[in-house]
Tab-separated table of C-alpha atoms and ligand atoms in Angstrom:
chain	number	residue	atom	x	y	z
A	1	MET	CA	85.566	84.420	-7.479
A	2	SER	CA	88.752	83.110	-9.049
A	3	ALA	CA	88.762	81.727	-12.587
A	4	THR	CA	90.203	78.473	-11.251
A	5	ASN	CA	87.257	77.607	-9.048
A	6	PRO	CA	85.711	74.258	-10.032
A	7	LYS	CA	82.533	74.921	-11.999
A	8	VAL	CA	79.277	73.009	-11.752
A	9	GLY	CA	76.255	73.200	-14.023
A	10	PHE	CA	72.945	72.350	-12.375
A	11	ILE	CA	69.644	71.244	-13.906
A	12	SER	CA	66.660	71.070	-11.560
A	13	LEU	CA	63.526	69.273	-12.764
A	14	GLY	CA	60.302	68.476	-10.957
A	15	CYS	CA	58.215	69.898	-8.166
A	16	PRO	CA	58.925	72.637	-5.599
A	17	LYS	CA	60.141	69.971	-3.175
A	18	ALA	CA	62.830	68.922	-5.641
A	19	LEU	CA	63.718	72.581	-6.099
A	20	VAL	CA	64.327	72.884	-2.368
A	21	ASP	CA	66.651	69.851	-2.561
A	22	SER	CA	68.524	71.507	-5.430
A	23	GLU	CA	68.917	74.684	-3.418
A	24	ARG	CA	70.397	72.737	-0.531
A	25	ILE	CA	72.912	70.937	-2.724
A	26	LEU	CA	73.906	74.185	-4.426
A	27	THR	CA	74.298	75.987	-1.114
A	28	GLN	CA	76.634	73.243	0.092
A	29	LEU	CA	78.703	73.308	-3.103
A	30	ARG	CA	78.960	77.093	-3.073
A	31	THR	CA	80.084	77.007	0.560
A	32	GLU	CA	82.900	74.689	-0.509
A	33	GLY	CA	84.064	77.076	-3.214
A	34	TYR	CA	82.386	75.604	-6.286
A	35	GLU	CA	81.097	78.076	-8.824
A	36	VAL	CA	77.669	77.481	-10.337
A	37	VAL	CA	77.637	78.298	-14.041
A	38	PRO	CA	74.726	78.654	-16.465
A	39	THR	CA	76.014	76.757	-19.541
A	40	TYR	CA	77.170	73.235	-20.332
A	41	GLN	CA	80.279	74.635	-22.004
A	42	ASP	CA	81.423	76.571	-18.915
A	43	ALA	CA	80.803	73.668	-16.536
A	44	ASP	CA	83.423	71.089	-15.525
A	45	LEU	CA	80.592	68.755	-14.557
A	46	VAL	CA	76.780	68.791	-14.599
A	47	VAL	CA	74.372	67.661	-11.851
A	48	VAL	CA	70.839	66.734	-12.962
A	49	ASN	CA	68.163	66.650	-10.244
A	50	THR	CA	65.477	64.423	-11.757
A	51	CYS	CA	61.744	63.892	-11.317
A	52	GLY	CA	60.244	60.408	-11.586
A	53	PHE	CA	56.656	61.096	-10.627
A	54	ILE	CA	54.879	60.272	-13.888
A	55	ASP	CA	56.111	58.735	-17.087
A	56	ALA	CA	56.261	62.093	-18.877
A	57	ALA	CA	58.503	63.451	-16.096
A	58	LYS	CA	60.750	60.377	-16.325
A	59	ALA	CA	61.076	60.864	-20.071
A	60	GLU	CA	61.939	64.535	-19.512
A	61	SER	CA	64.563	63.535	-16.935
A	62	LEU	CA	66.137	60.969	-19.263
A	63	ASP	CA	66.218	63.548	-22.066
A	64	ALA	CA	67.853	66.106	-19.790
A	65	ILE	CA	70.513	63.566	-18.745
A	66	GLY	CA	71.104	62.700	-22.418
A	67	GLU	CA	71.525	66.341	-23.366
A	68	ALA	CA	73.933	66.967	-20.486
A	69	ILE	CA	76.029	63.928	-21.522
A	70	LYS	CA	76.107	65.118	-25.139
A	71	GLU	CA	76.944	68.726	-24.305
A	72	ASN	CA	79.263	68.229	-21.347
A	73	GLY	CA	80.051	64.555	-20.829
A	74	LYS	CA	80.488	64.486	-17.018
A	75	VAL	CA	77.069	63.982	-15.462
A	76	ILE	CA	75.921	63.191	-11.915
A	77	VAL	CA	72.272	62.255	-11.431
A	78	THR	CA	70.199	62.685	-8.283
A	79	GLY	CA	66.539	63.096	-7.265
A	80	CYS	CA	63.376	61.031	-7.513
A	81	MET	CA	64.433	59.101	-10.605
A	82	GLY	CA	67.696	58.242	-8.893
A	83	GLY	CA	65.668	55.797	-6.793
A	84	LYS	CA	65.496	53.730	-9.988
A	85	GLU	CA	69.169	53.615	-10.848
A	86	GLU	CA	68.868	50.708	-13.288
A	87	ASP	CA	66.334	52.642	-15.437
A	88	ILE	CA	68.826	55.461	-15.802
A	89	ARG	CA	71.870	53.277	-16.402
A	90	LYS	CA	69.977	51.262	-19.024
A	91	VAL	CA	69.605	54.386	-21.182
A	92	HIS	CA	72.667	56.343	-20.079
A	93	PRO	CA	75.390	53.935	-18.917
A	94	SER	CA	78.003	56.701	-18.824
A	95	VAL	CA	76.548	58.735	-15.933
A	96	LEU	CA	79.172	59.077	-13.212
A	97	SER	CA	76.953	58.600	-10.194
A	98	VAL	CA	73.275	58.131	-9.307
A	99	SER	CA	71.674	58.981	-5.966
A	100	GLY	CA	68.088	59.223	-4.756
A	101	PRO	CA	66.023	62.123	-3.365
A	102	GLN	CA	67.447	64.003	-0.373
A	103	GLN	CA	70.720	62.110	-0.557
A	104	TYR	CA	72.500	65.427	-0.305
A	105	GLU	CA	75.671	63.934	1.067
A	106	GLN	CA	75.966	61.346	-1.707
A	107	VAL	CA	75.560	63.997	-4.416
A	108	VAL	CA	78.104	66.277	-2.819
A	109	ASN	CA	80.516	63.337	-2.296
A	110	ALA	CA	80.123	62.371	-5.952
A	111	VAL	CA	80.955	65.936	-6.988
A	112	HIS	CA	84.058	65.815	-4.726
A	113	GLU	CA	85.128	62.539	-6.323
A	114	TYR	CA	84.834	63.672	-9.945
A	115	LEU	CA	85.623	67.355	-9.466
A	116	PRO	CA	87.640	67.912	-6.282
A	117	PRO	CA	87.164	71.241	-4.473
A	118	LYS	CA	89.962	73.779	-4.620
A	119	GLN	CA	92.482	73.042	-1.873
A	120	ASP	CA	93.150	76.664	-0.894
A	121	HIS	CA	89.464	77.456	-0.538
A	122	ASN	CA	88.779	79.488	2.585
A	123	PRO	CA	85.307	78.726	3.933
A	124	PHE	CA	85.431	81.857	6.052
A	125	ILE	CA	85.233	84.051	3.013
A	126	ASP	CA	81.538	84.482	2.513
A	127	LEU	CA	80.720	82.819	-0.777
A	128	VAL	CA	77.106	82.189	0.040
A	129	PRO	CA	74.427	84.761	0.730
A	130	PRO	CA	72.878	84.278	4.208
A	131	GLN	CA	69.690	82.752	2.791
A	132	GLY	CA	71.613	80.118	0.793
A	133	ILE	CA	71.368	79.705	-2.961
A	134	LYS	CA	67.887	80.364	-4.275
A	135	LEU	CA	66.649	79.085	-7.604
A	136	THR	CA	63.420	81.047	-7.240
A	137	PRO	CA	63.480	84.844	-7.677
A	138	ARG	CA	64.789	86.604	-4.584
A	139	HIS	CA	61.415	87.827	-3.401
A	140	TYR	CA	59.764	84.456	-2.864
A	141	SER	CA	61.019	81.192	-1.552
A	142	TYR	CA	59.816	77.670	-0.887
A	143	LEU	CA	60.103	76.547	2.719
A	144	LYS	CA	60.233	72.782	3.078
A	145	ILE	CA	58.938	71.640	6.466
A	146	SER	CA	59.206	67.874	6.164
A	147	GLU	CA	60.360	65.033	3.959
A	148	GLY	CA	58.518	61.846	3.033
A	149	CYS	CA	54.952	60.777	3.652
A	150	ASN	CA	53.075	58.336	5.892
A	151	HIS	CA	50.260	57.775	3.398
A	152	ARG	CA	50.170	55.130	0.729
A	153	CYS	CA	48.000	56.581	-2.025
A	154	THR	CA	47.745	53.809	-4.577
A	155	PHE	CA	48.709	56.005	-7.556
A	156	CYS	CA	51.831	57.390	-5.897
A	157	ILE	CA	55.338	56.010	-5.491
A	158	ILE	CA	56.715	58.941	-3.509
A	159	PRO	CA	56.720	57.084	-0.142
A	160	SER	CA	58.756	54.287	-1.720
A	161	LEU	CA	61.191	56.873	-3.087
A	162	ARG	CA	61.295	59.303	-0.174
A	163	GLY	CA	60.292	57.196	2.829
A	164	ASP	CA	57.979	57.977	5.751
A	165	LEU	CA	57.295	61.440	7.113
A	166	VAL	CA	60.219	63.147	8.825
A	167	SER	CA	59.354	66.641	10.103
A	168	ARG	CA	62.078	69.241	10.407
A	169	PRO	CA	62.458	70.695	13.900
A	170	VAL	CA	60.186	73.717	14.178
A	171	GLY	CA	63.033	75.945	15.408
A	172	ASP	CA	65.105	75.110	12.299
A	173	VAL	CA	62.187	75.844	9.972
A	174	LEU	CA	61.478	79.178	11.663
A	175	ASP	CA	65.178	80.147	11.705
A	176	GLU	CA	65.359	79.447	7.990
A	177	ALA	CA	62.187	81.478	7.376
A	178	GLU	CA	63.601	84.374	9.356
A	179	ARG	CA	66.885	84.277	7.419
A	180	LEU	CA	64.963	84.326	4.164
A	181	VAL	CA	62.850	87.291	5.265
A	182	LYS	CA	65.957	89.195	6.404
A	183	ALA	CA	67.494	88.509	2.986
A	184	GLY	CA	64.539	90.156	1.237
A	185	VAL	CA	62.042	87.347	0.695
A	186	LYS	CA	58.469	88.679	0.655
A	187	GLU	CA	56.564	85.457	0.262
A	188	LEU	CA	57.149	82.065	1.877
A	189	LEU	CA	55.608	79.032	0.198
A	190	VAL	CA	55.290	76.220	2.710
A	191	VAL	CA	55.803	72.837	1.010
A	192	SER	CA	56.009	69.171	1.993
A	193	GLN	CA	54.224	65.993	0.856
A	194	ASP	CA	51.511	66.518	3.477
A	195	THR	CA	51.678	69.870	5.250
A	196	SER	CA	48.746	69.108	7.557
A	197	ALA	CA	50.692	66.128	8.962
A	198	TYR	CA	53.607	68.315	10.085
A	199	GLY	CA	54.894	67.098	13.451
A	200	VAL	CA	52.873	63.847	13.578
A	201	ASP	CA	56.113	61.824	13.565
A	202	LEU	CA	57.442	63.904	16.479
A	203	LYS	CA	54.168	63.648	18.399
A	204	TYR	CA	53.878	67.434	18.020
A	205	ARG	CA	56.940	67.840	20.214
A	206	THR	CA	57.508	71.293	21.680
A	207	GLY	CA	60.564	72.963	20.152
A	208	PHE	CA	62.117	76.355	20.751
A	209	TRP	CA	62.374	79.461	18.675
A	210	GLN	CA	63.734	82.758	19.943
A	211	GLY	CA	63.559	81.388	23.481
A	212	ARG	CA	59.853	80.623	23.214
A	213	PRO	CA	58.265	77.179	23.172
A	214	VAL	CA	56.555	76.351	19.857
A	215	LYS	CA	54.803	73.078	19.082
A	216	THR	CA	55.869	71.150	15.975
A	217	ARG	CA	52.395	71.433	14.466
A	218	MET	CA	50.900	73.203	11.446
A	219	THR	CA	48.797	75.710	13.416
A	220	GLU	CA	51.647	76.858	15.681
A	221	LEU	CA	54.053	76.954	12.738
A	222	CYS	CA	51.593	79.139	10.811
A	223	GLU	CA	51.137	81.472	13.789
A	224	ALA	CA	54.899	81.975	14.061
A	225	LEU	CA	55.380	82.411	10.301
A	226	GLY	CA	52.444	84.819	10.314
A	227	SER	CA	54.354	87.087	12.704
A	228	MET	CA	57.154	87.695	10.175
A	229	GLY	CA	55.319	90.324	8.118
A	230	VAL	CA	55.476	88.540	4.749
A	231	TRP	CA	53.009	86.535	2.690
A	232	VAL	CA	52.771	82.915	3.892
A	233	ARG	CA	51.137	80.456	1.509
A	234	LEU	CA	50.260	76.852	2.363
A	235	HIS	CA	50.661	74.059	-0.168
A	236	TYR	CA	49.704	70.373	-0.042
A	237	VAL	CA	47.252	70.485	2.834
A	238	TYR	CA	44.693	67.678	3.327
A	239	PRO	CA	41.145	68.351	4.501
A	240	TYR	CA	41.554	67.013	8.028
A	241	PRO	CA	39.512	68.584	10.852
A	242	SER	CA	42.792	70.015	12.209
A	243	VAL	CA	43.010	72.300	9.157
A	244	ASP	CA	40.020	74.231	10.547
A	245	SER	CA	42.330	75.839	13.092
A	246	VAL	CA	44.407	77.696	10.474
A	247	ILE	CA	41.379	79.304	8.790
A	248	PRO	CA	40.975	81.972	11.526
A	249	LEU	CA	44.652	82.928	10.962
A	250	MET	CA	43.729	83.516	7.329
A	251	ALA	CA	40.650	85.548	8.268
A	252	GLU	CA	42.821	87.706	10.544
A	253	GLY	CA	45.313	88.332	7.726
A	254	LYS	CA	48.206	86.545	9.481
A	255	ILE	CA	48.732	84.068	6.650
A	256	LEU	CA	47.365	84.212	3.105
A	257	PRO	CA	43.750	83.125	2.676
A	258	TYR	CA	44.858	80.376	0.326
A	259	LEU	CA	44.803	76.606	0.581
A	260	ASP	CA	46.337	74.253	-1.948
A	261	ILE	CA	44.465	71.103	-1.115
A	262	PRO	CA	44.794	68.174	-3.526
A	263	PHE	CA	41.409	66.428	-3.437
A	264	GLN	CA	42.197	64.173	-6.456
A	265	HIS	CA	38.582	62.948	-6.748
A	266	ALA	CA	35.119	63.317	-5.281
A	267	SER	CA	33.583	59.863	-5.585
A	268	PRO	CA	33.871	58.067	-2.212
A	269	ARG	CA	34.557	54.754	-3.942
A	270	VAL	CA	37.352	56.157	-6.094
A	271	LEU	CA	38.864	58.035	-3.128
A	272	LYS	CA	38.860	54.780	-1.184
A	273	ALA	CA	40.502	52.954	-4.093
A	274	MET	CA	43.081	55.750	-4.183
A	275	LYS	CA	43.578	55.352	-0.388
A	276	ARG	CA	43.505	59.119	-0.084
A	277	PRO	CA	44.131	60.729	3.299
A	278	ALA	CA	40.985	62.257	4.805
A	279	ALA	CA	38.876	60.470	2.160
A	280	ALA	CA	36.022	60.056	4.616
A	281	GLU	CA	35.844	63.726	5.595
A	282	LYS	CA	32.790	65.686	4.571
A	283	THR	CA	34.631	67.893	2.146
A	284	LEU	CA	31.781	70.073	0.888
A	285	GLU	CA	30.606	70.878	4.419
A	286	ARG	CA	34.150	71.657	5.405
A	287	ILE	CA	34.628	74.028	2.463
A	288	GLN	CA	31.394	75.833	3.388
A	289	ALA	CA	32.528	76.206	6.984
A	290	TRP	CA	35.907	77.615	5.862
A	291	ARG	CA	34.181	80.112	3.596
A	292	SER	CA	31.880	81.246	6.367
A	293	ILE	CA	34.940	82.035	8.546
A	294	CYS	CA	37.088	83.437	5.739
A	295	PRO	CA	34.924	84.463	2.756
A	296	ASP	CA	37.941	85.490	0.656
A	297	ILE	CA	39.689	82.137	0.893
A	298	THR	CA	41.124	80.861	-2.396
A	299	LEU	CA	40.936	77.101	-2.816
A	300	ARG	CA	43.256	75.407	-5.275
A	301	SER	CA	43.156	71.707	-5.952
A	302	THR	CA	44.322	68.976	-8.283
A	303	PHE	CA	42.383	65.990	-9.585
A	304	ILE	CA	43.059	62.728	-11.375
A	305	VAL	CA	40.666	61.883	-14.171
A	306	GLY	CA	40.268	58.346	-15.529
A	307	PHE	CA	41.627	56.514	-12.463
A	308	PRO	CA	41.580	52.717	-13.048
A	309	GLY	CA	37.984	51.485	-12.731
A	310	GLU	CA	36.438	55.005	-12.711
A	311	THR	CA	32.907	54.660	-14.117
A	312	GLU	CA	31.057	57.326	-16.070
A	313	ALA	CA	28.756	57.796	-13.050
A	314	GLU	CA	31.744	58.318	-10.749
A	315	PHE	CA	33.245	60.794	-13.166
A	316	GLN	CA	29.904	62.605	-13.213
A	317	GLU	CA	30.099	62.762	-9.385
A	318	LEU	CA	33.385	64.581	-9.811
A	319	LEU	CA	31.830	67.112	-12.214
A	320	ASP	CA	28.930	67.647	-9.784
A	321	PHE	CA	31.460	68.231	-7.015
A	322	LEU	CA	33.135	70.931	-9.104
A	323	ASP	CA	29.754	72.600	-9.563
A	324	GLU	CA	29.081	72.562	-5.852
A	325	ALA	CA	32.539	73.293	-4.508
A	326	GLN	CA	33.215	76.228	-6.875
A	327	LEU	CA	36.971	75.923	-6.397
A	328	ASP	CA	39.040	78.869	-7.546
A	329	ARG	CA	41.945	77.105	-9.198
A	330	VAL	CA	42.096	73.545	-10.434
A	331	GLY	CA	44.673	71.387	-12.150
A	332	ALA	CA	43.815	67.973	-13.605
A	333	PHE	CA	45.741	65.039	-15.003
A	334	ALA	CA	44.676	61.899	-16.802
A	335	TYR	CA	45.779	58.898	-14.703
A	336	SER	CA	49.240	57.808	-15.710
A	337	PRO	CA	50.321	54.281	-14.727
A	338	VAL	CA	53.589	55.053	-12.980
A	339	GLU	CA	55.718	51.936	-12.750
A	340	GLY	CA	55.392	50.406	-9.290
A	341	ALA	CA	52.091	52.112	-8.403
A	342	VAL	CA	49.570	49.757	-6.758
A	343	ALA	CA	46.650	51.381	-8.627
A	344	ASN	CA	47.833	49.967	-11.966
A	345	ASP	CA	46.623	46.520	-10.915
A	346	ILE	CA	43.482	47.217	-8.892
A	347	ALA	CA	41.141	47.618	-11.871
A	348	PRO	CA	41.379	47.780	-15.661
A	349	LEU	CA	43.035	50.933	-16.953
A	350	ILE	CA	40.656	53.401	-18.609
A	351	PRO	CA	41.363	53.637	-22.371
A	352	GLU	CA	43.253	56.767	-23.282
A	353	GLU	CA	40.500	58.193	-25.532
A	354	VAL	CA	38.010	57.931	-22.668
A	355	GLN	CA	40.507	59.565	-20.301
A	356	GLN	CA	41.124	62.417	-22.709
A	357	GLU	CA	37.421	62.927	-23.349
A	358	ARG	CA	36.756	63.095	-19.575
A	359	LEU	CA	39.700	65.410	-19.048
A	360	ALA	CA	38.348	67.776	-21.720
A	361	ARG	CA	34.876	67.804	-20.095
A	362	PHE	CA	36.440	68.397	-16.696
A	363	MET	CA	38.581	71.284	-17.928
A	364	GLU	CA	35.651	72.838	-19.768
A	365	LYS	CA	33.558	72.843	-16.614
A	366	GLN	CA	36.341	74.296	-14.501
A	367	ALA	CA	37.118	76.944	-17.127
A	368	GLU	CA	33.519	78.207	-16.819
A	369	ILE	CA	33.794	78.316	-13.018
A	370	SER	CA	37.175	80.000	-13.073
A	371	THR	CA	36.080	82.583	-15.669
A	372	ARG	CA	33.033	83.469	-13.573
A	373	LYS	CA	35.045	83.719	-10.354
A	374	LEU	CA	37.721	85.921	-11.897
A	375	ALA	CA	35.121	88.153	-13.616
A	376	ALA	CA	33.606	88.768	-10.166
A	377	LYS	CA	36.900	90.428	-9.175
A	378	ILE	CA	36.543	93.209	-11.764
A	379	GLY	CA	36.274	96.532	-9.933
A	380	ARG	CA	37.823	95.175	-6.730
A	381	GLU	CA	41.003	96.451	-5.145
A	382	VAL	CA	43.679	93.797	-4.710
A	383	ASP	CA	47.125	93.571	-3.117
A	384	VAL	CA	49.753	92.625	-5.676
A	385	LEU	CA	53.303	91.319	-5.300
A	386	ILE	CA	55.327	92.280	-8.366
A	387	ASP	CA	57.226	89.353	-9.927
A	388	GLU	CA	58.805	90.982	-12.953
A	389	VAL	CA	58.852	94.162	-14.968
A	390	VAL	CA	58.802	93.861	-18.752
A	391	GLU	CA	58.643	96.376	-21.583
A	392	GLU	CA	54.845	96.714	-21.449
A	393	GLY	CA	54.505	96.982	-17.681
A	394	ALA	CA	54.650	95.023	-14.432
A	395	VAL	CA	53.532	91.441	-13.915
A	396	GLY	CA	52.510	90.363	-10.429
A	397	ARG	CA	50.318	88.065	-8.429
A	398	THR	CA	47.470	88.636	-6.015
A	399	LYS	CA	47.061	86.781	-2.727
A	400	ALA	CA	44.968	84.267	-4.657
A	401	ASP	CA	47.808	83.223	-6.949
A	402	ALA	CA	50.809	81.030	-6.239
A	403	PRO	CA	53.794	81.346	-8.575
A	404	ASP	CA	53.871	79.111	-11.654
A	405	ILE	CA	50.643	77.226	-10.972
A	406	ASP	CA	48.013	80.001	-10.716
A	407	GLY	CA	47.321	83.205	-12.625
A	408	GLN	CA	48.995	86.601	-12.896
A	409	ILE	CA	47.873	90.203	-12.920
A	410	PHE	CA	49.183	92.480	-15.661
A	411	LEU	CA	49.645	96.154	-14.834
A	412	ASP	CA	50.214	97.801	-18.217
A	413	GLY	CA	52.522	100.806	-18.191
A	414	ALA	CA	53.729	100.299	-14.591
A	415	THR	CA	57.366	99.971	-15.673
A	416	HIS	CA	58.648	102.006	-12.710
A	417	LEU	CA	57.889	99.155	-10.271
A	418	GLN	CA	60.441	96.640	-8.968
A	419	PRO	CA	60.174	92.863	-8.489
A	420	GLY	CA	59.386	92.154	-4.837
A	421	GLN	CA	57.364	95.345	-4.370
A	422	PHE	CA	53.830	95.259	-2.901
A	423	VAL	CA	51.286	97.555	-4.578
A	424	LYS	CA	47.530	98.002	-4.610
A	425	ALA	CA	45.678	97.707	-7.914
A	426	VAL	CA	42.134	97.752	-9.211
A	427	VAL	CA	41.094	94.813	-11.379
A	428	GLU	CA	39.801	95.991	-14.755
A	429	ASP	CA	39.584	92.836	-16.824
A	430	ALA	CA	39.835	89.076	-16.487
A	431	ASP	CA	39.852	85.924	-18.556
A	432	GLU	CA	39.714	82.297	-17.469
A	433	HIS	CA	43.184	82.442	-15.934
A	434	ASP	CA	44.612	85.955	-15.501
A	435	LEU	CA	43.684	89.484	-14.458
A	436	TRP	CA	44.475	92.931	-15.847
A	437	GLY	CA	44.470	96.004	-13.669
A	438	SER	CA	45.840	99.448	-12.963
A	439	LEU	CA	47.628	100.909	-9.980
A	440	ARG	CA	45.554	102.705	-7.369
B	1	SF4	S1	49.790	61.922	0.352
B	1	SF4	FE1	49.545	60.331	-1.177
B	1	SF4	S2	50.009	61.375	-3.126
B	1	SF4	FE2	50.852	62.639	-1.495
B	1	SF4	S3	52.991	61.944	-1.301
B	1	SF4	FE3	51.770	60.834	0.228
B	1	SF4	S4	51.254	58.920	-0.814
B	1	SF4	FE4	51.890	60.357	-2.418
């Protein structure tokens, strides 16, 4: 690429969904001849894709904007925090432009305004790899199937930032997946705000892919993705009865036996106060039924501890649920009163010391469960996807582990392996989070 190409620095904060947005913006800019550079000093302008989910994320976003202004000076802000333009402008009045989540066009237009594209750029010269620009390593990729959400969980402001559910046409999603696989991706991570709701807005309309009719629905999407010969991992699924239909696909090895299913709590009263989707479903029975169909299924979940009005007895219900459900992977957060969330006003906030004490008890319980479950894997053979090779050996993940949020398996000495390679290993040791093994 020529030294005179306009150069953009890009900072992407937040969840996998925000990462997908960043990838789209970058792909567009690269197509137009912009160069993406890794330092503030090399960049003519910096785009910051922000996260505004909890207060800590907002603070991180504001810090990142501040740093970019200090180091570069020309800063365009987009993403979830962009929905609250006045909060950003209050702290950083000099930002050039602010746009909200998925406002791809506005971000790109703002870049055009402050850093015009090169006039002699020839879009026919292939500046962009066929799979677009990926911020994740080449061998795995997030696949976003919808935007927005039809639920109104009382602790969450995402629907007010991102709007109601809009599913992508199933043919587009599958075309993108196919392009990614052709470009070398070995694992597709399906993301959205509510994956089980895919297609509800389109009344499960029948779309087309490779000349075949395919319904815009999670089960049919999973069947088609499962035919591509790569790992397919489902994130953000709710325990609706309809989820039962993807479990046989997991048992047959078509998609990974893995469900990321954010339960958030176990007390029926708290779930109702949270207005959680599928709050009335019999979760424990459902988990048992899934395990009887697919005994190897890995269940990951997240929980909120110290929700406004949560009593000690309700918190104890949550601990009892952990004991019974024996989930494989769990993340937990103390409730954080995000500005604009309905839950802040429905009951008194739980004092921070009580929240922290409950969080510690919760994590202690889950650590015991997780340690026991991982120890049970010692001696078993597992499939591993290699993520990186370091001086001591190769680091990978098993089918039970999503990147960044779950554990890893360390294969000491296996320095001859390559990222993106599948290998078989025997588990030799485990702690509460990770595994150690050797190649078969
Ligand atoms: S399901 Fe609830 S928590 Fe998730 S995005 Fe929708 S409203 Fe927010």
